Short mmCIF file of C-alpha atoms and ligand atoms in Angstrom, two decimals:
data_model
loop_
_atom_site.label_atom_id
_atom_site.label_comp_id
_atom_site.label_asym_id
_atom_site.label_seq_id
_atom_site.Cartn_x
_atom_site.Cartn_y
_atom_site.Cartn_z
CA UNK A 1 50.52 -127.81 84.43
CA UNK A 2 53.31 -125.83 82.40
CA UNK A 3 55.96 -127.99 80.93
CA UNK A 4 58.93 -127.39 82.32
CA UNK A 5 61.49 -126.08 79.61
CA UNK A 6 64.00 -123.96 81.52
CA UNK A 7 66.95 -126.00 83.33
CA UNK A 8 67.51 -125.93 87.09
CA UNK A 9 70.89 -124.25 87.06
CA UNK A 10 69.87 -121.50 84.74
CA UNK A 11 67.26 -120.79 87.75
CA UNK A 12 69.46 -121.53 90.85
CA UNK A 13 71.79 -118.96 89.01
CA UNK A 14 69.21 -116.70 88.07
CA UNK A 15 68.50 -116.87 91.85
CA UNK A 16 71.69 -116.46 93.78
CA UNK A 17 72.63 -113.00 91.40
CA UNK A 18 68.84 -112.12 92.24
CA UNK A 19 69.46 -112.38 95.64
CA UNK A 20 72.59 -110.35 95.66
CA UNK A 21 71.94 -107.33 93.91
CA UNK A 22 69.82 -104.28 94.81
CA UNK A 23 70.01 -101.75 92.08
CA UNK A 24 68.86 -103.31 88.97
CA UNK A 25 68.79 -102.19 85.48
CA UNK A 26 66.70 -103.41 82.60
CA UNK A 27 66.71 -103.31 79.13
CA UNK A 28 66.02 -104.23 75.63
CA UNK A 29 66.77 -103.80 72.12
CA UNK A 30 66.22 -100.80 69.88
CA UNK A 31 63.06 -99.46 68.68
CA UNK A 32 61.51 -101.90 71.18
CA UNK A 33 58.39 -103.47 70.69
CA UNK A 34 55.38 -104.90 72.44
CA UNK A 35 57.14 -107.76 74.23
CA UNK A 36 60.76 -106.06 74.64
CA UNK A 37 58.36 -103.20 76.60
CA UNK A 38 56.31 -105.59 77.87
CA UNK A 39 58.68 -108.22 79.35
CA UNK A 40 60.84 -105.25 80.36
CA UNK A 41 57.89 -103.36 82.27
CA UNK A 42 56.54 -106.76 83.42
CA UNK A 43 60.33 -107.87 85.42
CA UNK A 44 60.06 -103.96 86.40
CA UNK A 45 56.87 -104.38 88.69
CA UNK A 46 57.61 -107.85 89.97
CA UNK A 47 60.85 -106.63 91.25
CA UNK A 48 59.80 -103.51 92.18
CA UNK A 49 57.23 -105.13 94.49
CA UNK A 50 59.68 -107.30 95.71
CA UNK A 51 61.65 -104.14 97.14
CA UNK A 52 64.41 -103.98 94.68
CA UNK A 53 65.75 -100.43 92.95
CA UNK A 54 65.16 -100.36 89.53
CA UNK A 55 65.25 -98.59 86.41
CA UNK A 56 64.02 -99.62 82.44
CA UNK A 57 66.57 -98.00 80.02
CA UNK A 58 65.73 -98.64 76.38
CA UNK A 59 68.31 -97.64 73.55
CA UNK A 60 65.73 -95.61 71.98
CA UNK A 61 61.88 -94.29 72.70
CA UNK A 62 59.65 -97.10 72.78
CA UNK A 63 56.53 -97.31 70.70
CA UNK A 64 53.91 -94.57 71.79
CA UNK A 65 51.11 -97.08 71.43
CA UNK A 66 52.22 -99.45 74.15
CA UNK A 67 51.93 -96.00 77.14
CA UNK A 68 48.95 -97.53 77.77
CA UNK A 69 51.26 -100.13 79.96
CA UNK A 70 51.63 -98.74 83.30
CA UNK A 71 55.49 -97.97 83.73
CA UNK A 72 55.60 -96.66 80.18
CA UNK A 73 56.09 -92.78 81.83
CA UNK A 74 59.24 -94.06 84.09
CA UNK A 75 61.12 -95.54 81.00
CA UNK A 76 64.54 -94.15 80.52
CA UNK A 77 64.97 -93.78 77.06
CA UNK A 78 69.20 -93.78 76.29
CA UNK A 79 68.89 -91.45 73.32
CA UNK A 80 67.31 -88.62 75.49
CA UNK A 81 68.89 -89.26 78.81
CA UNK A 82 71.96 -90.77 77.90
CA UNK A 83 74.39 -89.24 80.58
CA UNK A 84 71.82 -90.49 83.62
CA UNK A 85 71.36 -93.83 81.57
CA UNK A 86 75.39 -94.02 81.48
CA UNK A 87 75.19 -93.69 85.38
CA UNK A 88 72.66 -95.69 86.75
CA UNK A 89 74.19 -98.77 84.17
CA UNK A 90 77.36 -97.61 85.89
CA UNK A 91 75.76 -98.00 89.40
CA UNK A 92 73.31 -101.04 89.11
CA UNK A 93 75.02 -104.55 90.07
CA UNK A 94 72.49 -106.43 87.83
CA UNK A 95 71.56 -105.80 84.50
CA UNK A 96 68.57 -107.66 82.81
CA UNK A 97 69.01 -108.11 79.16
CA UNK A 98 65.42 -108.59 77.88
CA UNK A 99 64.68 -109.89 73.94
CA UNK A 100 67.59 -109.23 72.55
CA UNK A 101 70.60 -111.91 71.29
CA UNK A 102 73.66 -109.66 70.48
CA UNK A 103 75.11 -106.57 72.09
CA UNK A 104 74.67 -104.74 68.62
CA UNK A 105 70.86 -105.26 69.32
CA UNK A 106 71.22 -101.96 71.99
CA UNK A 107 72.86 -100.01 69.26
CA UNK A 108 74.54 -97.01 70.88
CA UNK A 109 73.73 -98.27 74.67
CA UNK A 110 76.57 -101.44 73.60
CA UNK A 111 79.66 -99.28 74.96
CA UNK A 112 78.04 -98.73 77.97
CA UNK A 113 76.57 -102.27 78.67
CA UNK A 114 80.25 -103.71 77.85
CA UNK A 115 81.64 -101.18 79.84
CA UNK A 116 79.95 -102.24 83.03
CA UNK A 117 80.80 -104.54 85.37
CA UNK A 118 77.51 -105.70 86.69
CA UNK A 119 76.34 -108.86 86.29
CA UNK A 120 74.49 -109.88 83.15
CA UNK A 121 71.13 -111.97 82.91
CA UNK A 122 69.24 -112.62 79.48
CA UNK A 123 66.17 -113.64 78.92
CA UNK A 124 65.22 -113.72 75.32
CA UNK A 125 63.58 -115.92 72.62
CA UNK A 126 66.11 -115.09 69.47
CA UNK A 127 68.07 -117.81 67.14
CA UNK A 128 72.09 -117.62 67.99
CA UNK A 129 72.80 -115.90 71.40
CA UNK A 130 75.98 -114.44 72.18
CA UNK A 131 77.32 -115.64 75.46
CA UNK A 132 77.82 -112.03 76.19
CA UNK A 133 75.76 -112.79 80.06
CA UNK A 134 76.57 -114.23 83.08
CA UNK A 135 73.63 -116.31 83.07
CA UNK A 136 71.86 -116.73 79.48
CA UNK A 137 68.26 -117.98 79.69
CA UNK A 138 67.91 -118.18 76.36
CA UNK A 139 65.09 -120.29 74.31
CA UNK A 140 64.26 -119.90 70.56
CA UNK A 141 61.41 -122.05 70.70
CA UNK A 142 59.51 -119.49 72.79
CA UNK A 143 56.64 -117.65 70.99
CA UNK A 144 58.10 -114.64 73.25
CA UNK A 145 60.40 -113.10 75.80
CA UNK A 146 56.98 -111.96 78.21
CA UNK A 147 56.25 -116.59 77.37
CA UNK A 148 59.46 -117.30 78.88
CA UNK A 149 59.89 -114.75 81.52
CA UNK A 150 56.52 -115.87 82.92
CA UNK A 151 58.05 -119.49 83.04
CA UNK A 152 61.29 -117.98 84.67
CA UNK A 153 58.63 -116.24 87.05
CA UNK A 154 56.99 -119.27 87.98
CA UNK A 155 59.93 -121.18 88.82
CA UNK A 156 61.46 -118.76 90.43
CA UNK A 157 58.96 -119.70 92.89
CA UNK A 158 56.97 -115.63 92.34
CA UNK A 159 53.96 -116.28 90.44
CA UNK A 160 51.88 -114.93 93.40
CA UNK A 161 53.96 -112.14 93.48
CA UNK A 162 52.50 -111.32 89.96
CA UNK A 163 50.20 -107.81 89.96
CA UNK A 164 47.32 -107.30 87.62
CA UNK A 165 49.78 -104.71 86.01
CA UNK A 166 52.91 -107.25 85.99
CA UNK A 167 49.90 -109.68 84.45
CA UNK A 168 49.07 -107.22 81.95
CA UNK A 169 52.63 -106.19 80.69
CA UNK A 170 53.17 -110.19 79.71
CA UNK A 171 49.79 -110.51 78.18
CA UNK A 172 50.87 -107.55 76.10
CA UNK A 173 54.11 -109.25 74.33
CA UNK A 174 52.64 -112.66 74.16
CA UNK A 175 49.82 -110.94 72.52
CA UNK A 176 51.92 -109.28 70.43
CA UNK A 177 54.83 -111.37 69.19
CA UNK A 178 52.20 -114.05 67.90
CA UNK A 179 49.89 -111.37 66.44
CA UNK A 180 46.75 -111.96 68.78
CA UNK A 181 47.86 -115.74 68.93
CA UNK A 182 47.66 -116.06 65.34
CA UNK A 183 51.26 -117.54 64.01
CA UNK A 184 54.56 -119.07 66.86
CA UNK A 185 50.40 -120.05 69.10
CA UNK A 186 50.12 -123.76 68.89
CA UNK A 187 51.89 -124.63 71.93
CA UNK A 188 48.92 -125.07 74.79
CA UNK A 189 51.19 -123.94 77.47
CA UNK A 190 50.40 -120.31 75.59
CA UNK A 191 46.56 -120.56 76.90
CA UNK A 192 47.08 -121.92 79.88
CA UNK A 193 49.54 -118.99 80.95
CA UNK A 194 47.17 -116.77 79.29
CA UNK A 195 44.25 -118.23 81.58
CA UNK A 196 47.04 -117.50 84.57
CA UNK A 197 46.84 -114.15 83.32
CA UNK A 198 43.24 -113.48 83.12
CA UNK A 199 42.86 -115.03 86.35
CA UNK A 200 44.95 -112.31 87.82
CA UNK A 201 42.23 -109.38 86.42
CA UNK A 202 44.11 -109.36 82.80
CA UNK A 203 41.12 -107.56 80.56
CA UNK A 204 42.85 -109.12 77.49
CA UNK A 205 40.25 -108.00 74.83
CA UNK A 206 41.26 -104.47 76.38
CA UNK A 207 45.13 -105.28 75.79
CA UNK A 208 44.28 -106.17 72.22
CA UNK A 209 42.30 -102.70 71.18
CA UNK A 210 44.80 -100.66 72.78
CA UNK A 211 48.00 -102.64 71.77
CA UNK A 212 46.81 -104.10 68.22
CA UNK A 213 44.21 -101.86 67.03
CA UNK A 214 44.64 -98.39 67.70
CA UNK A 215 45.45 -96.23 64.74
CA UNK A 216 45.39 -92.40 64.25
CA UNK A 217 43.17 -91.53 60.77
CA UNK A 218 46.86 -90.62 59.21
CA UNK A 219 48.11 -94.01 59.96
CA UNK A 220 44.85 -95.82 58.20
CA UNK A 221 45.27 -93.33 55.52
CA UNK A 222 48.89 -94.51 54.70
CA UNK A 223 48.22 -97.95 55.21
CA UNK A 224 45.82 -98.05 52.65
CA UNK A 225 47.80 -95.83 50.52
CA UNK A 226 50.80 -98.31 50.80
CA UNK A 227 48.43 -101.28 50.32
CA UNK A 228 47.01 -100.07 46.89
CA UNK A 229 49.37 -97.59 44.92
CA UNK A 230 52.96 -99.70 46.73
CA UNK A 231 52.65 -103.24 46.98
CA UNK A 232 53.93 -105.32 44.32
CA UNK A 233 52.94 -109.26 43.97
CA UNK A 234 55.54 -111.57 42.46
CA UNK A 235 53.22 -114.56 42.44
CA UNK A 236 56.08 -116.47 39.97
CA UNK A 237 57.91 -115.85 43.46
CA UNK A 238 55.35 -116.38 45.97
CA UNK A 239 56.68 -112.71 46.98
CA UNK A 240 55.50 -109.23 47.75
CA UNK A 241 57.50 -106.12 48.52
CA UNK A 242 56.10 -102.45 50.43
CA UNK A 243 58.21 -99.63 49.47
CA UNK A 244 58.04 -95.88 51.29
CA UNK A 245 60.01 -93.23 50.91
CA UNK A 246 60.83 -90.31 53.16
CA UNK A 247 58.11 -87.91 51.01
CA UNK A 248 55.41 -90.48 50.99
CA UNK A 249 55.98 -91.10 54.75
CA UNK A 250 55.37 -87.31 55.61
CA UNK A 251 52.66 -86.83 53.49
CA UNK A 252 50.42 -88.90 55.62
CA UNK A 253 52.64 -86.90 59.01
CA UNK A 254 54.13 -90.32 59.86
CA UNK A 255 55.23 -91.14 63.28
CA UNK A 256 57.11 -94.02 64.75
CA UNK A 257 55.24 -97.15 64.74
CA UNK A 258 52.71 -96.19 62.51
CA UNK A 259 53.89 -98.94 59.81
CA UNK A 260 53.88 -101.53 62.29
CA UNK A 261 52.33 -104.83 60.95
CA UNK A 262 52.09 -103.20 57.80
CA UNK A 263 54.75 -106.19 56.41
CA UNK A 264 51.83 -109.08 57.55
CA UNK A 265 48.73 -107.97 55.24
CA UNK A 266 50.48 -109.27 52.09
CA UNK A 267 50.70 -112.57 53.66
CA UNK A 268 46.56 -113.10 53.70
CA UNK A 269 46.51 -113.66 50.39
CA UNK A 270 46.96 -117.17 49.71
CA UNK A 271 49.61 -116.52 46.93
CA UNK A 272 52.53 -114.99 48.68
CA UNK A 273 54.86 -116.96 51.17
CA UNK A 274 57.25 -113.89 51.75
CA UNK A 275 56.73 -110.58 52.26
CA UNK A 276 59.05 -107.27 52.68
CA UNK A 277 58.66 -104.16 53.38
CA UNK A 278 61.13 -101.36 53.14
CA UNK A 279 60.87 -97.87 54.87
CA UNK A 280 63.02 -95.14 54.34
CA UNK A 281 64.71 -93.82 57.20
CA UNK A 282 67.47 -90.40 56.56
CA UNK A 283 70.37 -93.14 56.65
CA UNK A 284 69.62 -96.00 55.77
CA UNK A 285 66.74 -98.28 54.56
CA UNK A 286 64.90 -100.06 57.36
CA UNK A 287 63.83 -103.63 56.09
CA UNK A 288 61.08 -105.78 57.80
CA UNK A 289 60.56 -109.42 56.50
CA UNK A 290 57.64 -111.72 57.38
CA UNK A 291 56.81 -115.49 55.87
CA UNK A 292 54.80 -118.54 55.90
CA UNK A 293 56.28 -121.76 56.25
CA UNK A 294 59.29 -122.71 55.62
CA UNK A 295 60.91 -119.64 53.48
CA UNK A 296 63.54 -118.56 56.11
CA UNK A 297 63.51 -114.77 55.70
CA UNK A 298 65.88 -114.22 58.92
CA UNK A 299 68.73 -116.34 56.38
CA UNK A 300 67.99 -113.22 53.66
CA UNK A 301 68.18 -110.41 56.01
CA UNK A 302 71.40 -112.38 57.08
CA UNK A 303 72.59 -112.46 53.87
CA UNK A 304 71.52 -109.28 52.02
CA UNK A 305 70.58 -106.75 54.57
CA UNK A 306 73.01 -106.75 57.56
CA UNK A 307 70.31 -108.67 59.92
CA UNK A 308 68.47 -111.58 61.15
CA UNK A 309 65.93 -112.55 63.50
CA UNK A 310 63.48 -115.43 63.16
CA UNK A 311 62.38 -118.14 60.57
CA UNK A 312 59.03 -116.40 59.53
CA UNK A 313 59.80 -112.80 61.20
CA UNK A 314 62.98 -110.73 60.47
CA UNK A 315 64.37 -107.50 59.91
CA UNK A 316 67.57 -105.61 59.13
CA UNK A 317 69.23 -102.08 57.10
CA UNK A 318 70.04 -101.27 54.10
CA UNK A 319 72.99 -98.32 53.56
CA UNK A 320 72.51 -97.04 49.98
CA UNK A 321 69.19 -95.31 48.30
CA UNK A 322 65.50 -96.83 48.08
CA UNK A 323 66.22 -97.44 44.41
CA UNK A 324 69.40 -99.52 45.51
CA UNK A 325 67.04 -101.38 47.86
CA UNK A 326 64.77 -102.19 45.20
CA UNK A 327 67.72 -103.15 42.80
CA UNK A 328 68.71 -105.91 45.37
CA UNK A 329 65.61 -107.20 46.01
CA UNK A 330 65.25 -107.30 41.82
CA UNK A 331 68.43 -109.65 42.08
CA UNK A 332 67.63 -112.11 45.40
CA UNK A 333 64.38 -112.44 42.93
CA UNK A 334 66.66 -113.57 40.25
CA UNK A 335 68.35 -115.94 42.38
CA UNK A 336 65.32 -117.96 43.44
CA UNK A 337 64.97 -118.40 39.52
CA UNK A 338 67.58 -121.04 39.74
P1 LIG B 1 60.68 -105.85 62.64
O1 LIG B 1 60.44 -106.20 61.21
O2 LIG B 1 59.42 -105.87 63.45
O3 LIG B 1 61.46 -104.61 62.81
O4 LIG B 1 61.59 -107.00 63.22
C1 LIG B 1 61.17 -108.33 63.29
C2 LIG B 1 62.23 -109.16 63.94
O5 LIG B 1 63.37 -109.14 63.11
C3 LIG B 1 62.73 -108.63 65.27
O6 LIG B 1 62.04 -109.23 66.33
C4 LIG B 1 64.17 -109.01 65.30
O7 LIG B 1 64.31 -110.32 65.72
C5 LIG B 1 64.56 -109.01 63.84
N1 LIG B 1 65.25 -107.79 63.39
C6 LIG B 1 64.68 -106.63 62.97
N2 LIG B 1 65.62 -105.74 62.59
C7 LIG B 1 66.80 -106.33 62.79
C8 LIG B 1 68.15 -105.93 62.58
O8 LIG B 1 68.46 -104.82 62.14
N3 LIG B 1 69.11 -106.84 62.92
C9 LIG B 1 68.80 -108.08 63.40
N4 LIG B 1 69.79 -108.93 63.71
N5 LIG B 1 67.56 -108.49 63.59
C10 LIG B 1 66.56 -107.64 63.30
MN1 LIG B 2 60.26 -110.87 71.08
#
């Protein structure tokens, strides 16, 4: 048996707005992963078997590696479609607000989501919501959004209603947000959802070569590339930083998501707590931050690079030049000196 974590009125609310809506919107945050797709695509089939209209808009193009999911071809990606996205936002009654804690999190779909008078749902798994939804189901100590909305699922009363392809789109971001159950995977109420899962014809060793371990030869290339000529070990610091520039990124013909997870390899060895990795983008420089323990790296995003996110996994920008970057990083260095 699950625990039961979510309260009853977030439900009974989540069920009456259910009820009364028909055309349904869903989305998530910008450059969305494996569980914003995932729990997105996931609440996509269930409610498309249940009869309802609905559409997945995402802020940007989702990964390429995750089209494996079925739904990936049907997603509505704002940047490309924006003037349809605009309208069916405009015309859905319900709007599902997957993985995400702030309205800044949709980036240039924010206008439009304030804009609408629908009703709002989240679902989401992210440190300090804003109470920017009708009803906010919203639960930082969940390993992931696809974890909770499976709960939500359940007591909603649906889990029969789950597919094999529903099944498969919240195997996906579990899988993902704990890196193959690796870190956020102590709670048994992970397996025995994950047992749910395979129950319902889930091939999850499948899931994990096609979500986890799927790399062109360019993408290996720069990977090792970054791992031997860029990464720098502070030891003194228990810290090591990834740096790549525009020109290094197109020498090895990068596309999007090829540096994902590149920010975790520093963390096997023993040595280094912290990890960053900085990519540069033609505005601004993206920054991922991963940890062990208790070094809070969403608190120095906060702090130093316009972001946030979670204890041991966070992110954020950086407006100014790579060197700039560096310079800052130089100085939170000099500050854990102290
Ligand atoms: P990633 O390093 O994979 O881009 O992001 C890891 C986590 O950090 C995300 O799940 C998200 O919670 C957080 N994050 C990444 N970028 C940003 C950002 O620009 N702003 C905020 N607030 N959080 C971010
Ligand atoms: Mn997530």
């Amino acid at each position: 048996m699950l625990t039961k974590i979510i309260k009853e009125t977030e439900i009974e609310a989540l069920r009456k707005v259910l009820a009364e809506s028909e055309r349904i919107v869903i989305t998530c945050h910008v450059s969305p992963d494996g569980d914003a797709i995932g729990s997105s695509l996931a609440l996509y089939h269930l409610l498309r078997d249940l009869g309802k209209n609905v559409n997945v808009i995402t802020p940007d193009m989702p990964l390429l590696s995750l089209r494996f999911l079925q739904g990936w071809k049907e997603i509505i990606p704002f940047t490309k479609y924006g003037d349809f996205g605009t309208q069916l936002i405009h015309d859905s009654d319900l709007i599902f607000c997957l993985d995400f804690n702030s309205l800044y999190r949709v980036d240039r779909m924010r206008d439009t989501l304030m804009a609408s008078k629908a009703r709002k749902v989240l679902i989401d798994h992210h440190l300090g919501p804003e109470p920017f939804a009708d009803v906010m189901i919203s639960y930082p100590k969940m390993s992931s959004t696809c974890e909770l909305l499976f709960r939500v699922i359940c007591r909603l009363g649906l889990f029969n209603e789950v597919s094999r392809t529903c099944a498969e789109c919240i195997t996906t971001g579990m899988m993902t947000d704990t890196g193959n159950f690796s870190y956020n995977s102590n709670n048994p109420d992970l397996y025995i959802i994950l047992s749910e899962l395979i129950k319902k014809g889930v091939d999850k060793d499948r899931i994990y070569t096609l979500a986890m371990n799927t790399s062109s030869e360019d993408r290996v290339r720069l990977l090792g590339y970054a791992m031997s000529e860029k990464m720098k070990v502070f030891p003194e610091y228990k810290a090591a930083l990834i740096t790549l520039t525009q020109d290094e990124l197109q020498r090895f013909n990068y596309r999007k998501g090829d540096t994902e997870s590149l920010v975790n390899i520093p963390l096997s060895i023993p040595e280094v707590q912290w990890s960053v990795f900085m990519r540069e983008e033609p505005e601004y420089i993206k920054v991922s931050a991963r940890s062990q323990g208790e070094f809070a790296v969403n608190r120095l995003c906060e702090t130093y690079f316009s972001g946030g996110g979670h204890k041991n996994a966070a992110g954020g920008e950086y407006r100014g030049s790579m060197q700039q970057a560096i310079d800052t990083y130089m100085s939170i260095l000099d500050t854990l000196k102290k």
